[in-house]
Amino acid sequence: MSDLLERLRGRGWRITSQRRVVVEVLDGDHVHLTAEEVHSRAALRLPEISRATVYNTLGELVSLGEVMEVCTDGRAKRYDPNARQPHQHLICSECGTIRDVHPAGDPLGDLPATERFGFTVSGVEVTYRGLCPSCARPLG
Amino acid sequence: MSDLLERLRGRGWRITSQRRVVVEVLDGDHVHLTAEEVHSRAALRLPEISRATVYNTLGELVSLGEVMEVCTDGRAKRYDPNARQPHQHLICSECGTIRDVHPAGDPLGDLPATERFGFTVSGVEVTYRGLCPSCARPLG
DNA sequence: TTAGTTGCAAAGGCTTTGCACGCGC
DNA sequence: GCGCGTGCAAAGCCTTTGCAACTAA
């Protein structure tokens, strides 16, 4: 993840303690935090960090292609640091847990030219829905 | 679409003018309106219809499986009346246009058991991103 | 009749904005 | 020192809620 900070510096980012902490909070696999969650975790290390800065930083990471926005059913967007590796999501309809899963093939290839209607197709998002093992297990 | 009203009546829905108008506004292919858009179009025919009623009605149509919620990048959810026929979406990153497209195969089959992590997988959403013909065309 | 629906207005959650101060380079 | 980045607080957008009045069946 320090690779990420280096890349960002190379792109002209000014490295501040706030940005460093946000990037650190996002580190890891299967991380899909809301902006609010990023803020509260960042605040553990940097108590005065503001929500506005967290939103700004997340927005910049997204437009630089370093982080992906994930729209689940819920209200708040989630932020996925695993943007540089193609993957898909498996979401539990009951508890909202999100797991990264990896494609068997290239889903882009599944859209035949006759179904492209002249669009230049550049990406695809795939979200599987179901029940996680805990939620599928009968109660009691 | 009157089929839909009949089905709803059969499920115990009380048919009011507000619900009828919302259902009529949603009729058609490639319809992906926001709640606000549904409200303003409904208000053309029924000026006193309230936003709350539109939200209630859309929510009920979604939980009955007659309409699908679509989360695009933007803030507001969109409502797709084409819920009973499996399909996917092709979205223009520039202007936000959404088209329905139809799968070549069954995308559910693309997730091997080894990538299911014990989840009971019941559905999948596929969203292609790209540029529509108008937005891909160079300016001037 | 009467339980389900509606409209209104207020509240709520998430996100963006404006501006003065602070700090990386 | 310059200019970008930050914090604060207010505003904004989208959606939900509480409740009295209304109406389809």
mmCIF file of C-alpha atoms (C1' of nucleotides) in Angstrom:
data_model
loop_
_atom_site.group_PDB
_atom_site.id
_atom_site.type_symbol
_atom_site.label_atom_id
_atom_site.label_comp_id
_atom_site.label_asym_id
_atom_site.label_seq_id
_atom_site.Cartn_x
_atom_site.Cartn_y
_atom_site.Cartn_z
ATOM 1 C CA MET A 1 0.000 0.000 0.000
ATOM 2 C CA SER A 2 3.015 2.290 0.387
ATOM 3 C CA ASP A 3 3.318 1.584 -3.336
ATOM 4 C CA LEU A 4 0.051 3.437 -3.651
ATOM 5 C CA LEU A 5 1.381 6.452 -1.754
ATOM 6 C CA GLU A 6 4.428 6.488 -4.017
ATOM 7 C CA ARG A 7 2.285 6.319 -7.123
ATOM 8 C CA LEU A 8 0.160 9.141 -5.825
ATOM 9 C CA ARG A 9 3.193 11.267 -5.047
ATOM 10 C CA GLY A 10 4.369 10.612 -8.582
ATOM 11 C CA ARG A 11 1.063 11.904 -9.869
ATOM 12 C CA GLY A 12 1.552 15.174 -8.051
ATOM 13 C CA TRP A 13 -0.330 14.355 -4.863
ATOM 14 C CA ARG A 14 0.742 16.290 -1.815
ATOM 15 C CA ILE A 15 1.174 13.659 0.891
ATOM 16 C CA THR A 16 -0.530 14.790 4.079
ATOM 17 C CA SER A 17 -1.093 12.825 7.252
ATOM 18 C CA GLN A 18 -4.826 12.740 6.467
ATOM 19 C CA ARG A 19 -4.312 11.186 3.056
ATOM 20 C CA ARG A 20 -1.790 8.737 4.445
ATOM 21 C CA VAL A 21 -4.232 7.587 7.123
ATOM 22 C CA VAL A 22 -7.115 7.194 4.668
ATOM 23 C CA VAL A 23 -4.926 5.098 2.401
ATOM 24 C CA GLU A 24 -3.813 2.974 5.371
ATOM 25 C CA VAL A 25 -7.391 2.412 6.526
ATOM 26 C CA LEU A 26 -8.307 1.157 3.066
ATOM 27 C CA ASP A 27 -5.450 -1.350 2.934
ATOM 28 C CA GLY A 28 -6.324 -5.038 2.729
ATOM 29 C CA ASP A 29 -8.425 -7.580 0.886
ATOM 30 C CA HIS A 30 -12.200 -7.755 1.119
ATOM 31 C CA VAL A 31 -12.291 -4.178 2.405
ATOM 32 C CA HIS A 32 -15.526 -2.428 1.455
ATOM 33 C CA LEU A 33 -15.989 0.419 3.896
ATOM 34 C CA THR A 34 -18.450 3.283 3.723
ATOM 35 C CA ALA A 35 -17.108 6.825 3.853
ATOM 36 C CA GLU A 36 -18.394 7.057 7.408
ATOM 37 C CA GLU A 37 -16.514 3.891 8.373
ATOM 38 C CA VAL A 38 -13.345 5.162 6.748
ATOM 39 C CA HIS A 39 -13.759 8.382 8.700
ATOM 40 C CA SER A 40 -14.248 6.723 12.057
ATOM 41 C CA ARG A 41 -11.324 4.357 11.583
ATOM 42 C CA ALA A 42 -9.116 7.168 10.374
ATOM 43 C CA ALA A 43 -10.147 9.217 13.395
ATOM 44 C CA LEU A 44 -8.718 6.561 15.703
ATOM 45 C CA ARG A 45 -5.280 7.513 14.461
ATOM 46 C CA LEU A 46 -5.897 11.148 13.637
ATOM 47 C CA PRO A 47 -8.746 12.374 15.831
ATOM 48 C CA GLU A 48 -9.193 15.754 14.166
ATOM 49 C CA ILE A 49 -9.637 14.434 10.622
ATOM 50 C CA SER A 50 -12.820 15.768 9.068
ATOM 51 C CA ARG A 51 -15.475 14.027 7.061
ATOM 52 C CA ALA A 52 -14.979 16.509 4.212
ATOM 53 C CA THR A 53 -11.349 15.487 3.880
ATOM 54 C CA VAL A 54 -12.275 11.817 3.871
ATOM 55 C CA TYR A 55 -14.844 12.428 1.127
ATOM 56 C CA ASN A 56 -12.377 14.524 -0.872
ATOM 57 C CA THR A 57 -9.665 11.916 -0.594
ATOM 58 C CA LEU A 58 -11.937 9.011 -1.484
ATOM 59 C CA GLY A 59 -13.247 10.936 -4.483
ATOM 60 C CA GLU A 60 -9.733 11.600 -5.711
ATOM 61 C CA LEU A 61 -8.666 7.988 -5.252
ATOM 62 C CA VAL A 62 -11.694 6.953 -7.297
ATOM 63 C CA SER A 63 -11.012 9.337 -10.158
ATOM 64 C CA LEU A 64 -7.380 8.258 -10.227
ATOM 65 C CA GLY A 65 -8.590 4.681 -10.628
ATOM 66 C CA GLU A 66 -6.942 3.503 -7.400
ATOM 67 C CA VAL A 67 -10.179 2.744 -5.570
ATOM 68 C CA MET A 68 -13.569 1.544 -6.837
ATOM 69 C CA GLU A 69 -16.940 2.781 -5.728
ATOM 70 C CA VAL A 70 -19.386 -0.024 -5.015
ATOM 71 C CA CYS A 71 -23.122 0.679 -4.974
ATOM 72 C CA THR A 72 -24.853 -1.976 -2.931
ATOM 73 C CA ASP A 73 -28.537 -1.839 -2.067
ATOM 74 C CA GLY A 74 -27.969 0.206 1.039
ATOM 75 C CA ARG A 75 -27.799 3.930 1.014
ATOM 76 C CA ALA A 76 -24.101 4.653 1.414
ATOM 77 C CA LYS A 77 -21.526 3.886 -1.255
ATOM 78 C CA ARG A 78 -18.669 1.576 -0.321
ATOM 79 C CA TYR A 79 -15.031 1.929 -1.305
ATOM 80 C CA ASP A 80 -12.990 -0.996 -2.577
ATOM 81 C CA PRO A 81 -9.195 -0.557 -2.642
ATOM 82 C CA ASN A 82 -8.752 -3.561 -4.890
ATOM 83 C CA ALA A 83 -9.372 -1.559 -8.070
ATOM 84 C CA ARG A 84 -6.251 -2.578 -9.941
ATOM 85 C CA GLN A 85 -7.116 -6.260 -9.922
ATOM 86 C CA PRO A 86 -10.262 -7.207 -11.870
ATOM 87 C CA HIS A 87 -12.750 -8.907 -9.606
ATOM 88 C CA GLN A 88 -16.427 -9.224 -8.869
ATOM 89 C CA HIS A 89 -18.571 -9.075 -5.746
ATOM 90 C CA LEU A 90 -20.644 -11.597 -3.873
ATOM 91 C CA ILE A 91 -23.099 -9.922 -1.498
ATOM 92 C CA CYS A 92 -25.237 -11.490 1.224
ATOM 93 C CA SER A 93 -28.798 -10.195 0.854
ATOM 94 C CA GLU A 94 -29.388 -10.735 4.556
ATOM 95 C CA CYS A 95 -26.426 -9.193 6.374
ATOM 96 C CA GLY A 96 -24.774 -7.202 3.602
ATOM 97 C CA THR A 97 -21.386 -8.920 3.810
ATOM 98 C CA ILE A 98 -19.349 -8.400 0.636
ATOM 99 C CA ARG A 99 -16.683 -10.772 -0.651
ATOM 100 C CA ASP A 100 -14.367 -10.300 -3.584
ATOM 101 C CA VAL A 101 -14.544 -13.174 -6.049
ATOM 102 C CA HIS A 102 -12.555 -13.762 -9.198
ATOM 103 C CA PRO A 103 -13.957 -14.211 -12.674
ATOM 104 C CA ALA A 104 -13.783 -17.538 -14.478
ATOM 105 C CA GLY A 105 -13.505 -15.822 -17.829
ATOM 106 C CA ASP A 106 -13.757 -12.306 -19.167
ATOM 107 C CA PRO A 107 -17.338 -11.115 -18.689
ATOM 108 C CA LEU A 108 -16.775 -8.384 -21.281
ATOM 109 C CA GLY A 109 -16.685 -11.114 -23.908
ATOM 110 C CA ASP A 110 -20.199 -12.185 -22.964
ATOM 111 C CA LEU A 111 -21.766 -9.193 -24.673
ATOM 112 C CA PRO A 112 -22.021 -9.937 -28.400
ATOM 113 C CA ALA A 113 -21.593 -7.124 -30.912
ATOM 114 C CA THR A 114 -25.277 -7.344 -31.796
ATOM 115 C CA GLU A 115 -26.114 -6.382 -28.226
ATOM 116 C CA ARG A 116 -23.763 -3.396 -28.060
ATOM 117 C CA PHE A 117 -25.946 -0.928 -29.991
ATOM 118 C CA GLY A 118 -22.951 1.054 -31.164
ATOM 119 C CA PHE A 119 -21.577 1.541 -27.652
ATOM 120 C CA THR A 120 -17.833 1.395 -27.084
ATOM 121 C CA VAL A 121 -17.814 -0.984 -24.136
ATOM 122 C CA SER A 122 -14.907 -0.538 -21.775
ATOM 123 C CA GLY A 123 -15.809 -2.221 -18.532
ATOM 124 C CA VAL A 124 -18.224 -4.458 -16.717
ATOM 125 C CA GLU A 125 -19.350 -4.871 -13.120
ATOM 126 C CA VAL A 126 -20.724 -8.181 -11.918
ATOM 127 C CA THR A 127 -22.482 -8.581 -8.578
ATOM 128 C CA TYR A 128 -23.701 -11.931 -7.329
ATOM 129 C CA ARG A 129 -26.447 -11.974 -4.689
ATOM 130 C CA GLY A 130 -27.212 -14.717 -2.241
ATOM 131 C CA LEU A 131 -26.965 -15.800 1.368
ATOM 132 C CA CYS A 132 -23.703 -16.209 3.248
ATOM 133 C CA PRO A 133 -23.171 -19.421 5.232
ATOM 134 C CA SER A 134 -24.205 -17.823 8.551
ATOM 135 C CA CYS A 135 -27.417 -16.331 7.190
ATOM 136 C CA ALA A 136 -28.360 -19.459 5.220
ATOM 137 C CA ARG A 137 -28.120 -21.568 8.377
ATOM 138 C CA PRO A 138 -31.573 -22.066 9.997
ATOM 139 C CA LEU A 139 -32.136 -20.190 13.261
ATOM 140 C CA GLY A 140 -31.932 -21.802 16.683
ATOM 141 C CA MET B 1 -48.956 -3.281 -18.458
ATOM 142 C CA SER B 2 -52.613 -3.644 -17.574
ATOM 143 C CA ASP B 3 -51.513 -7.237 -17.002
ATOM 144 C CA LEU B 4 -49.435 -5.830 -14.196
ATOM 145 C CA LEU B 5 -52.410 -4.044 -12.659
ATOM 146 C CA GLU B 6 -54.386 -7.279 -12.836
ATOM 147 C CA ARG B 7 -51.594 -9.228 -11.196
ATOM 148 C CA LEU B 8 -51.379 -6.633 -8.471
ATOM 149 C CA ARG B 9 -55.098 -6.716 -7.884
ATOM 150 C CA GLY B 10 -54.812 -10.483 -7.637
ATOM 151 C CA ARG B 11 -52.193 -10.090 -4.961
ATOM 152 C CA GLY B 12 -54.517 -7.971 -2.886
ATOM 153 C CA TRP B 13 -53.450 -4.546 -4.069
ATOM 154 C CA ARG B 14 -56.069 -1.864 -3.786
ATOM 155 C CA ILE B 15 -56.050 -0.142 -7.175
ATOM 156 C CA THR B 16 -55.978 3.632 -6.676
ATOM 157 C CA SER B 17 -55.557 6.309 -9.308
ATOM 158 C CA GLN B 18 -52.116 7.077 -7.887
ATOM 159 C CA ARG B 19 -50.921 3.504 -8.284
ATOM 160 C CA ARG B 20 -52.426 3.250 -11.731
ATOM 161 C CA VAL B 21 -50.597 6.379 -12.865
ATOM 162 C CA VAL B 22 -47.260 5.235 -11.418
ATOM 163 C CA VAL B 23 -47.612 1.915 -13.208
ATOM 164 C CA GLU B 24 -48.495 3.701 -16.463
ATOM 165 C CA VAL B 25 -45.517 6.037 -16.198
ATOM 166 C CA LEU B 26 -43.217 3.042 -15.798
ATOM 167 C CA ASP B 27 -44.568 1.255 -18.845
ATOM 168 C CA GLY B 28 -42.206 0.609 -21.747
ATOM 169 C CA ASP B 29 -38.798 -0.760 -22.652
ATOM 170 C CA HIS B 30 -35.542 0.909 -21.680
ATOM 171 C CA VAL B 31 -37.343 2.873 -18.979
ATOM 172 C CA HIS B 32 -35.069 3.686 -16.053
ATOM 173 C CA LEU B 33 -36.558 6.665 -14.254
ATOM 174 C CA THR B 34 -35.604 8.086 -10.873
ATOM 175 C CA ALA B 35 -38.302 8.402 -8.218
ATOM 176 C CA GLU B 36 -38.303 12.145 -8.826
ATOM 177 C CA GLU B 37 -38.838 11.621 -12.562
ATOM 178 C CA VAL B 38 -41.643 9.160 -11.907
ATOM 179 C CA HIS B 39 -43.215 11.724 -9.612
ATOM 180 C CA SER B 40 -43.032 14.601 -12.061
ATOM 181 C CA ARG B 41 -44.405 12.528 -14.934
ATOM 182 C CA ALA B 42 -47.145 11.145 -12.747
ATOM 183 C CA ALA B 43 -48.003 14.678 -11.637
ATOM 184 C CA LEU B 44 -48.754 15.641 -15.243
ATOM 185 C CA ARG B 45 -51.757 13.346 -15.093
ATOM 186 C CA LEU B 46 -52.537 13.582 -11.403
ATOM 187 C CA PRO B 47 -51.252 16.934 -10.140
ATOM 188 C CA GLU B 48 -51.828 16.292 -6.454
ATOM 189 C CA ILE B 49 -49.881 13.029 -6.259
ATOM 190 C CA SER B 50 -47.273 13.179 -3.502
ATOM 191 C CA ARG B 51 -43.677 12.084 -3.499
ATOM 192 C CA ALA B 52 -44.365 9.844 -0.492
ATOM 193 C CA THR B 53 -46.939 7.896 -2.471
ATOM 194 C CA VAL B 54 -44.581 7.516 -5.395
ATOM 195 C CA TYR B 55 -41.865 6.208 -3.073
ATOM 196 C CA ASN B 56 -44.314 3.870 -1.354
ATOM 197 C CA THR B 57 -45.599 2.512 -4.632
ATOM 198 C CA LEU B 58 -42.156 2.031 -6.139
ATOM 199 C CA GLY B 59 -40.998 0.261 -2.982
ATOM 200 C CA GLU B 60 -43.956 -2.100 -3.107
ATOM 201 C CA LEU B 61 -43.461 -2.851 -6.786
ATOM 202 C CA VAL B 62 -39.835 -3.680 -6.009
ATOM 203 C CA SER B 63 -40.636 -6.013 -3.136
ATOM 204 C CA LEU B 64 -43.279 -7.744 -5.245
ATOM 205 C CA GLY B 65 -40.584 -8.358 -7.848
ATOM 206 C CA GLU B 66 -42.407 -6.386 -10.528
ATOM 207 C CA VAL B 67 -39.820 -3.612 -10.783
ATOM 208 C CA MET B 68 -36.054 -3.635 -10.286
ATOM 209 C CA GLU B 69 -33.990 -1.028 -8.517
ATOM 210 C CA VAL B 70 -30.915 -0.014 -10.451
ATOM 211 C CA CYS B 71 -27.995 1.674 -8.673
ATOM 212 C CA THR B 72 -26.001 3.646 -11.205
ATOM 213 C CA ASP B 73 -23.166 5.956 -10.225
ATOM 214 C CA GLY B 74 -25.425 8.885 -9.616
ATOM 215 C CA ARG B 75 -27.117 9.539 -6.367
ATOM 216 C CA ALA B 76 -30.722 8.572 -7.034
ATOM 217 C CA LYS B 77 -31.822 5.004 -7.626
ATOM 218 C CA ARG B 78 -33.548 4.219 -10.904
ATOM 219 C CA TYR B 79 -36.542 1.961 -11.418
ATOM 220 C CA ASP B 80 -36.690 -0.612 -14.205
ATOM 221 C CA PRO B 81 -40.109 -2.081 -15.019
ATOM 222 C CA ASN B 82 -38.584 -4.913 -17.000
ATOM 223 C CA ALA B 83 -37.994 -7.078 -13.923
ATOM 224 C CA ARG B 84 -39.697 -10.211 -15.130
ATOM 225 C CA GLN B 85 -37.381 -10.679 -18.080
ATOM 226 C CA PRO B 86 -33.728 -11.349 -17.175
ATOM 227 C CA HIS B 87 -31.516 -8.700 -18.705
ATOM 228 C CA GLN B 88 -28.452 -6.611 -18.093
ATOM 229 C CA HIS B 89 -27.579 -2.937 -18.426
ATOM 230 C CA LEU B 90 -25.305 -0.986 -20.701
ATOM 231 C CA ILE B 91 -24.588 2.488 -19.329
ATOM 232 C CA CYS B 92 -22.908 5.431 -21.052
ATOM 233 C CA SER B 93 -20.271 6.834 -18.695
ATOM 234 C CA GLU B 94 -20.617 10.232 -20.316
ATOM 235 C CA CYS B 95 -24.326 10.978 -20.505
ATOM 236 C CA GLY B 96 -25.768 8.293 -18.247
ATOM 237 C CA THR B 97 -28.041 6.715 -20.847
ATOM 238 C CA ILE B 98 -29.061 3.193 -19.867
ATOM 239 C CA ARG B 99 -30.000 0.439 -22.335
ATOM 240 C CA ASP B 100 -31.315 -2.994 -21.582
ATOM 241 C CA VAL B 101 -29.247 -5.768 -23.165
ATOM 242 C CA HIS B 102 -29.767 -9.492 -23.147
ATOM 243 C CA PRO B 103 -27.329 -12.085 -21.858
ATOM 244 C CA ALA B 104 -25.597 -14.514 -24.181
ATOM 245 C CA GLY B 105 -25.564 -17.202 -21.516
ATOM 246 C CA ASP B 106 -26.389 -17.489 -17.846
ATOM 247 C CA PRO B 107 -23.949 -15.329 -15.911
ATOM 248 C CA LEU B 108 -24.780 -17.278 -12.743
ATOM 249 C CA GLY B 109 -22.951 -20.243 -14.240
ATOM 250 C CA ASP B 110 -19.750 -18.188 -14.475
ATOM 251 C CA LEU B 111 -19.144 -18.390 -10.742
ATOM 252 C CA PRO B 112 -17.499 -21.740 -9.975
ATOM 253 C CA ALA B 113 -18.263 -23.504 -6.701
ATOM 254 C CA THR B 114 -14.731 -22.817 -5.495
ATOM 255 C CA GLU B 115 -15.472 -19.102 -5.668
ATOM 256 C CA ARG B 116 -18.769 -19.272 -3.793
ATOM 257 C CA PHE B 117 -17.312 -19.504 -0.264
ATOM 258 C CA GLY B 118 -20.360 -21.344 1.023
ATOM 259 C CA PHE B 119 -22.794 -18.717 -0.229
ATOM 260 C CA THR B 120 -26.140 -19.802 -1.661
ATOM 261 C CA VAL B 121 -26.059 -17.733 -4.841
ATOM 262 C CA SER B 122 -29.470 -16.753 -6.176
ATOM 263 C CA GLY B 123 -28.967 -13.889 -8.558
ATOM 264 C CA VAL B 124 -26.519 -11.782 -10.471
ATOM 265 C CA GLU B 125 -26.447 -8.221 -11.803
ATOM 266 C CA VAL B 126 -24.273 -7.329 -14.747
ATOM 267 C CA THR B 127 -23.576 -3.748 -15.782
ATOM 268 C CA TYR B 128 -21.518 -2.877 -18.827
ATOM 269 C CA ARG B 129 -19.911 0.567 -18.994
ATOM 270 C CA GLY B 130 -18.857 2.440 -22.064
ATOM 271 C CA LEU B 131 -19.677 5.300 -24.392
ATOM 272 C CA CYS B 132 -22.857 5.521 -26.405
ATOM 273 C CA PRO B 133 -22.584 6.355 -30.105
ATOM 274 C CA SER B 134 -23.321 10.068 -29.590
ATOM 275 C CA CYS B 135 -20.774 10.490 -26.806
ATOM 276 C CA ALA B 136 -18.097 8.436 -28.592
ATOM 277 C CA ARG B 137 -18.345 10.644 -31.681
ATOM 278 C CA PRO B 138 -15.607 13.352 -31.671
ATOM 279 C CA LEU B 139 -16.862 16.885 -31.043
ATOM 280 C CA GLY B 140 -17.331 19.472 -33.792
ATOM 281 C "C1'" DT C 1 -67.876 0.057 7.000
ATOM 282 C "C1'" DT C 2 -63.069 -0.202 7.624
ATOM 283 C "C1'" DA C 3 -58.563 -1.314 6.754
ATOM 284 C "C1'" DG C 4 -55.466 0.063 3.475
ATOM 285 C "C1'" DT C 5 -53.767 4.555 1.095
ATOM 286 C "C1'" DT C 6 -52.769 9.168 0.606
ATOM 287 C "C1'" DG C 7 -50.742 13.929 1.338
ATOM 288 C "C1'" DC C 8 -48.257 16.897 4.021
ATOM 289 C "C1'" DA C 9 -44.489 18.402 6.425
ATOM 290 C "C1'" DA C 10 -40.800 17.331 9.176
ATOM 291 C "C1'" DA C 11 -36.921 14.551 10.042
ATOM 292 C "C1'" DG C 12 -33.129 11.668 8.678
ATOM 293 C "C1'" DG C 13 -28.950 9.854 6.271
ATOM 294 C "C1'" DC C 14 -25.371 10.674 3.082
ATOM 295 C "C1'" DT C 15 -22.641 13.928 0.581
ATOM 296 C "C1'" DT C 16 -21.086 18.429 -1.123
ATOM 297 C "C1'" DT C 17 -19.855 23.255 -0.615
ATOM 298 C "C1'" DG C 18 -17.757 27.839 0.892
ATOM 299 C "C1'" DC C 19 -14.427 29.927 3.161
ATOM 300 C "C1'" DA C 20 -10.644 31.005 6.323
ATOM 301 C "C1'" DC C 21 -6.692 28.771 8.288
ATOM 302 C "C1'" DG C 22 -2.754 25.566 7.985
ATOM 303 C "C1'" DC C 23 0.942 23.046 6.012
ATOM 304 C "C1'" DG C 24 3.727 20.246 2.235
ATOM 305 C "C1'" DC C 25 6.705 21.348 -1.133
ATOM 306 C "C1'" DG D 1 6.111 31.809 0.339
ATOM 307 C "C1'" DC D 2 2.820 29.807 -2.602
ATOM 308 C "C1'" DG D 3 -0.885 27.216 -3.418
ATOM 309 C "C1'" DC D 4 -3.013 23.090 -2.357
ATOM 310 C "C1'" DG D 5 -5.292 20.750 1.412
ATOM 311 C "C1'" DT D 6 -7.977 20.888 5.641
ATOM 312 C "C1'" DG D 7 -11.723 21.650 9.112
ATOM 313 C "C1'" DC D 8 -15.972 23.466 10.243
ATOM 314 C "C1'" DA D 9 -20.595 24.244 9.698
ATOM 315 C "C1'" DA D 10 -24.248 24.901 6.735
ATOM 316 C "C1'" DA D 11 -26.694 23.523 2.851
ATOM 317 C "C1'" DG D 12 -28.302 20.063 -0.493
ATOM 318 C "C1'" DC D 13 -30.217 15.979 -2.342
ATOM 319 C "C1'" DC D 14 -32.679 11.779 -1.852
ATOM 320 C "C1'" DT D 15 -35.610 9.136 0.987
ATOM 321 C "C1'" DT D 16 -38.353 7.819 5.031
ATOM 322 C "C1'" DT D 17 -41.658 8.650 8.715
ATOM 323 C "C1'" DG D 18 -45.823 10.069 11.590
ATOM 324 C "C1'" DC D 19 -50.284 11.148 11.486
ATOM 325 C "C1'" DA D 20 -54.875 12.800 10.231
ATOM 326 C "C1'" DA D 21 -57.992 12.657 6.309
ATOM 327 C "C1'" DC D 22 -59.667 9.875 2.615
ATOM 328 C "C1'" DT D 23 -61.464 6.017 -0.222
ATOM 329 C "C1'" DA D 24 -61.595 1.288 -2.711
ATOM 330 C "C1'" DA D 25 -63.671 -2.850 -1.924
#
